[in-house]
Amino acid sequence: MLLKYRSDYQKIAMGLLSLMPSFKDWDRLQRELAWYQGGTDRTLYLWKDAYDDFAGVVGTQVQGNYLIVRLITLMPDKDVIENTWQLLDQLATTLPNKRLMGTLSTAKTIAKWEYHHGQSHSNRATADSGQ
């Protein structure tokens, strides 16, 4: 289950984000949280697994018809591909009119998720005319 970040989730979000090497610095982590709170086009979601435990976080930004997945991290014991797929499935369901896109750091994960779902970049936007 995806939950939008709220201030009462701050410690949980900070703990999950601090798992990423780029957010080991306290000031950088604080700036990242403030950035997500600073605009209506940006959302930080906390992800709960099937056991109702906070297990991950995903940061997004809406740009036109796209939902840019800026960051994804899961707890070390939950960091398996099936959980990543579930998180992205739920994200896609949350905003069904937006196509998920990645940044340099998340594009590979998004591409694998799309391929897993039979939605490669080449055939997602247009129908397959070769059949």
PDB file of C-alpha atoms in Angstrom:
ATOM      1  CA  MET A   1       0.000   0.000   0.000  1.00  0.00           C
ATOM      2  CA  LEU A   2       1.286   3.445  -0.911  1.00  0.00           C
ATOM      3  CA  LEU A   3       0.834   6.309   1.529  1.00  0.00           C
ATOM      4  CA  LYS A   4       1.597   9.919   0.701  1.00  0.00           C
ATOM      5  CA  TYR A   5       4.268  11.427   2.904  1.00  0.00           C
ATOM      6  CA  ARG A   6       2.983  13.401   5.875  1.00  0.00           C
ATOM      7  CA  SER A   7       4.953  15.068   8.622  1.00  0.00           C
ATOM      8  CA  ASP A   8       4.013  12.320  11.094  1.00  0.00           C
ATOM      9  CA  TYR A   9       5.887   9.876   8.794  1.00  0.00           C
ATOM     10  CA  GLN A  10       9.043  11.992   8.913  1.00  0.00           C
ATOM     11  CA  LYS A  11      11.185   9.616  10.990  1.00  0.00           C
ATOM     12  CA  ILE A  12      10.124   6.614   8.919  1.00  0.00           C
ATOM     13  CA  ALA A  13      10.766   8.443   5.654  1.00  0.00           C
ATOM     14  CA  MET A  14      14.140   9.670   6.858  1.00  0.00           C
ATOM     15  CA  GLY A  15      15.106   6.159   7.917  1.00  0.00           C
ATOM     16  CA  LEU A  16      14.139   4.706   4.563  1.00  0.00           C
ATOM     17  CA  LEU A  17      15.802   7.488   2.568  1.00  0.00           C
ATOM     18  CA  SER A  18      18.994   7.185   4.631  1.00  0.00           C
ATOM     19  CA  LEU A  19      19.411   3.690   3.182  1.00  0.00           C
ATOM     20  CA  MET A  20      20.423   5.389  -0.065  1.00  0.00           C
ATOM     21  CA  PRO A  21      24.108   6.412  -0.205  1.00  0.00           C
ATOM     22  CA  SER A  22      23.248   9.897  -1.502  1.00  0.00           C
ATOM     23  CA  PHE A  23      21.209  10.629   1.631  1.00  0.00           C
ATOM     24  CA  LYS A  24      23.727   9.679   4.326  1.00  0.00           C
ATOM     25  CA  ASP A  25      24.275  13.386   4.919  1.00  0.00           C
ATOM     26  CA  TRP A  26      21.656  14.831   7.279  1.00  0.00           C
ATOM     27  CA  ASP A  27      21.430  18.206   5.508  1.00  0.00           C
ATOM     28  CA  ARG A  28      20.993  16.555   2.091  1.00  0.00           C
ATOM     29  CA  LEU A  29      18.241  14.353   3.517  1.00  0.00           C
ATOM     30  CA  GLN A  30      16.422  17.349   5.012  1.00  0.00           C
ATOM     31  CA  ARG A  31      16.667  19.250   1.709  1.00  0.00           C
ATOM     32  CA  GLU A  32      15.214  16.269  -0.171  1.00  0.00           C
ATOM     33  CA  LEU A  33      12.204  16.031   2.158  1.00  0.00           C
ATOM     34  CA  ALA A  34      11.670  19.787   1.877  1.00  0.00           C
ATOM     35  CA  TRP A  35      11.875  19.563  -1.927  1.00  0.00           C
ATOM     36  CA  TYR A  36       9.049  17.000  -2.040  1.00  0.00           C
ATOM     37  CA  GLN A  37       6.935  19.180   0.237  1.00  0.00           C
ATOM     38  CA  GLY A  38       7.682  22.314  -1.814  1.00  0.00           C
ATOM     39  CA  GLY A  39       5.540  21.642  -4.866  1.00  0.00           C
ATOM     40  CA  THR A  40       2.223  20.130  -5.878  1.00  0.00           C
ATOM     41  CA  ASP A  41       3.867  18.213  -8.731  1.00  0.00           C
ATOM     42  CA  ARG A  42       6.106  16.208  -6.348  1.00  0.00           C
ATOM     43  CA  THR A  43       5.118  13.390  -4.043  1.00  0.00           C
ATOM     44  CA  LEU A  44       7.018  11.123  -1.733  1.00  0.00           C
ATOM     45  CA  TYR A  45       5.213   7.846  -1.069  1.00  0.00           C
ATOM     46  CA  LEU A  46       5.925   5.383   1.693  1.00  0.00           C
ATOM     47  CA  TRP A  47       5.246   1.770   0.758  1.00  0.00           C
ATOM     48  CA  LYS A  48       3.845  -0.851   3.118  1.00  0.00           C
ATOM     49  CA  ASP A  49       4.381  -4.501   2.288  1.00  0.00           C
ATOM     50  CA  ALA A  50       1.889  -7.377   2.579  1.00  0.00           C
ATOM     51  CA  TYR A  51       2.601  -7.553   6.330  1.00  0.00           C
ATOM     52  CA  ASP A  52       1.627  -3.878   6.774  1.00  0.00           C
ATOM     53  CA  ASP A  53       5.229  -2.907   7.565  1.00  0.00           C
ATOM     54  CA  PHE A  54       6.849   0.196   6.125  1.00  0.00           C
ATOM     55  CA  ALA A  55       9.250  -1.337   3.646  1.00  0.00           C
ATOM     56  CA  GLY A  56      10.137   1.296   1.061  1.00  0.00           C
ATOM     57  CA  VAL A  57       9.859   4.783  -0.317  1.00  0.00           C
ATOM     58  CA  VAL A  58       9.387   6.154  -3.819  1.00  0.00           C
ATOM     59  CA  GLY A  59       9.763   9.767  -4.893  1.00  0.00           C
ATOM     60  CA  THR A  60       7.813  11.035  -7.895  1.00  0.00           C
ATOM     61  CA  GLN A  61       7.312  14.159  -9.944  1.00  0.00           C
ATOM     62  CA  VAL A  62       4.518  14.784 -12.448  1.00  0.00           C
ATOM     63  CA  GLN A  63       5.603  16.270 -15.770  1.00  0.00           C
ATOM     64  CA  GLY A  64       2.865  16.421 -18.385  1.00  0.00           C
ATOM     65  CA  ASN A  65       1.635  12.903 -19.161  1.00  0.00           C
ATOM     66  CA  TYR A  66       4.521  11.338 -17.255  1.00  0.00           C
ATOM     67  CA  LEU A  67       5.151  10.370 -13.683  1.00  0.00           C
ATOM     68  CA  ILE A  68       8.894  10.613 -13.189  1.00  0.00           C
ATOM     69  CA  VAL A  69      10.127   8.084 -10.626  1.00  0.00           C
ATOM     70  CA  ARG A  70      13.021   9.987  -9.087  1.00  0.00           C
ATOM     71  CA  LEU A  71      13.990   7.511  -6.396  1.00  0.00           C
ATOM     72  CA  ILE A  72      13.106   4.065  -5.111  1.00  0.00           C
ATOM     73  CA  THR A  73      14.487   2.336  -2.068  1.00  0.00           C
ATOM     74  CA  LEU A  74      13.424  -0.688  -0.063  1.00  0.00           C
ATOM     75  CA  MET A  75      14.491  -2.037   3.312  1.00  0.00           C
ATOM     76  CA  PRO A  76      17.448  -4.408   2.837  1.00  0.00           C
ATOM     77  CA  ASP A  77      15.425  -7.459   3.862  1.00  0.00           C
ATOM     78  CA  LYS A  78      12.599  -6.430   1.498  1.00  0.00           C
ATOM     79  CA  ASP A  79      14.802  -5.495  -1.459  1.00  0.00           C
ATOM     80  CA  VAL A  80      13.689  -8.179  -3.898  1.00  0.00           C
ATOM     81  CA  ILE A  81      12.417  -7.644  -7.429  1.00  0.00           C
ATOM     82  CA  GLU A  82       8.889  -8.838  -6.589  1.00  0.00           C
ATOM     83  CA  ASN A  83       8.511  -6.054  -4.024  1.00  0.00           C
ATOM     84  CA  THR A  84       9.803  -3.481  -6.502  1.00  0.00           C
ATOM     85  CA  TRP A  85       7.217  -4.679  -9.040  1.00  0.00           C
ATOM     86  CA  GLN A  86       4.435  -4.463  -6.425  1.00  0.00           C
ATOM     87  CA  LEU A  87       5.477  -0.938  -5.473  1.00  0.00           C
ATOM     88  CA  LEU A  88       5.545   0.181  -9.119  1.00  0.00           C
ATOM     89  CA  ASP A  89       2.251  -1.610  -9.845  1.00  0.00           C
ATOM     90  CA  GLN A  90       0.619   0.302  -7.006  1.00  0.00           C
ATOM     91  CA  LEU A  91       2.176   3.549  -8.177  1.00  0.00           C
ATOM     92  CA  ALA A  92       0.855   2.994 -11.721  1.00  0.00           C
ATOM     93  CA  THR A  93      -2.603   2.220 -10.298  1.00  0.00           C
ATOM     94  CA  THR A  94      -2.523   5.368  -8.155  1.00  0.00           C
ATOM     95  CA  LEU A  95      -2.043   7.567 -11.231  1.00  0.00           C
ATOM     96  CA  PRO A  96      -3.411   5.488 -14.123  1.00  0.00           C
ATOM     97  CA  ASN A  97      -3.380   8.364 -16.640  1.00  0.00           C
ATOM     98  CA  LYS A  98       0.377   8.903 -16.249  1.00  0.00           C
ATOM     99  CA  ARG A  99       3.135   6.833 -17.809  1.00  0.00           C
ATOM    100  CA  LEU A 100       5.965   5.916 -15.451  1.00  0.00           C
ATOM    101  CA  MET A 101       9.360   7.187 -16.529  1.00  0.00           C
ATOM    102  CA  GLY A 102      12.694   7.006 -14.786  1.00  0.00           C
ATOM    103  CA  THR A 103      15.647   9.257 -14.158  1.00  0.00           C
ATOM    104  CA  LEU A 104      19.203   8.176 -14.840  1.00  0.00           C
ATOM    105  CA  SER A 105      19.184   6.291 -11.539  1.00  0.00           C
ATOM    106  CA  THR A 106      15.737   4.669 -11.909  1.00  0.00           C
ATOM    107  CA  ALA A 107      15.296   4.205 -15.674  1.00  0.00           C
ATOM    108  CA  LYS A 108      16.737   0.680 -15.670  1.00  0.00           C
ATOM    109  CA  THR A 109      14.297  -0.429 -12.959  1.00  0.00           C
ATOM    110  CA  ILE A 110      11.333   1.142 -14.776  1.00  0.00           C
ATOM    111  CA  ALA A 111      12.378  -0.473 -18.077  1.00  0.00           C
ATOM    112  CA  LYS A 112      12.617  -3.905 -16.410  1.00  0.00           C
ATOM    113  CA  TRP A 113       9.203  -3.387 -14.809  1.00  0.00           C
ATOM    114  CA  GLU A 114       7.687  -2.406 -18.161  1.00  0.00           C
ATOM    115  CA  TYR A 115       9.293  -5.404 -19.861  1.00  0.00           C
ATOM    116  CA  HIS A 116       8.000  -7.675 -17.076  1.00  0.00           C
ATOM    117  CA  HIS A 117       4.512  -6.362 -17.822  1.00  0.00           C
ATOM    118  CA  GLY A 118       4.920  -6.595 -21.599  1.00  0.00           C
ATOM    119  CA  GLN A 119       5.042  -2.826 -21.965  1.00  0.00           C
ATOM    120  CA  SER A 120       8.339  -2.041 -23.627  1.00  0.00           C
ATOM    121  CA  HIS A 121       8.980   1.519 -24.737  1.00  0.00           C
ATOM    122  CA  SER A 122       8.629   0.530 -28.374  1.00  0.00           C
ATOM    123  CA  ASN A 123       5.126  -0.891 -28.102  1.00  0.00           C
ATOM    124  CA  ARG A 124       3.558   0.870 -25.168  1.00  0.00           C
ATOM    125  CA  ALA A 125       2.681   4.132 -26.854  1.00  0.00           C
ATOM    126  CA  THR A 126       1.604   2.642 -30.172  1.00  0.00           C
ATOM    127  CA  ALA A 127      -0.039  -0.570 -31.255  1.00  0.00           C
ATOM    128  CA  ASP A 128       2.175  -3.331 -32.654  1.00  0.00           C
ATOM    129  CA  SER A 129       1.657  -3.104 -36.387  1.00  0.00           C
ATOM    130  CA  GLY A 130       3.899  -6.083 -37.164  1.00  0.00           C
ATOM    131  CA  GLN A 131       1.296  -8.715 -36.202  1.00  0.00           C
TER     132      GLN A 131
END
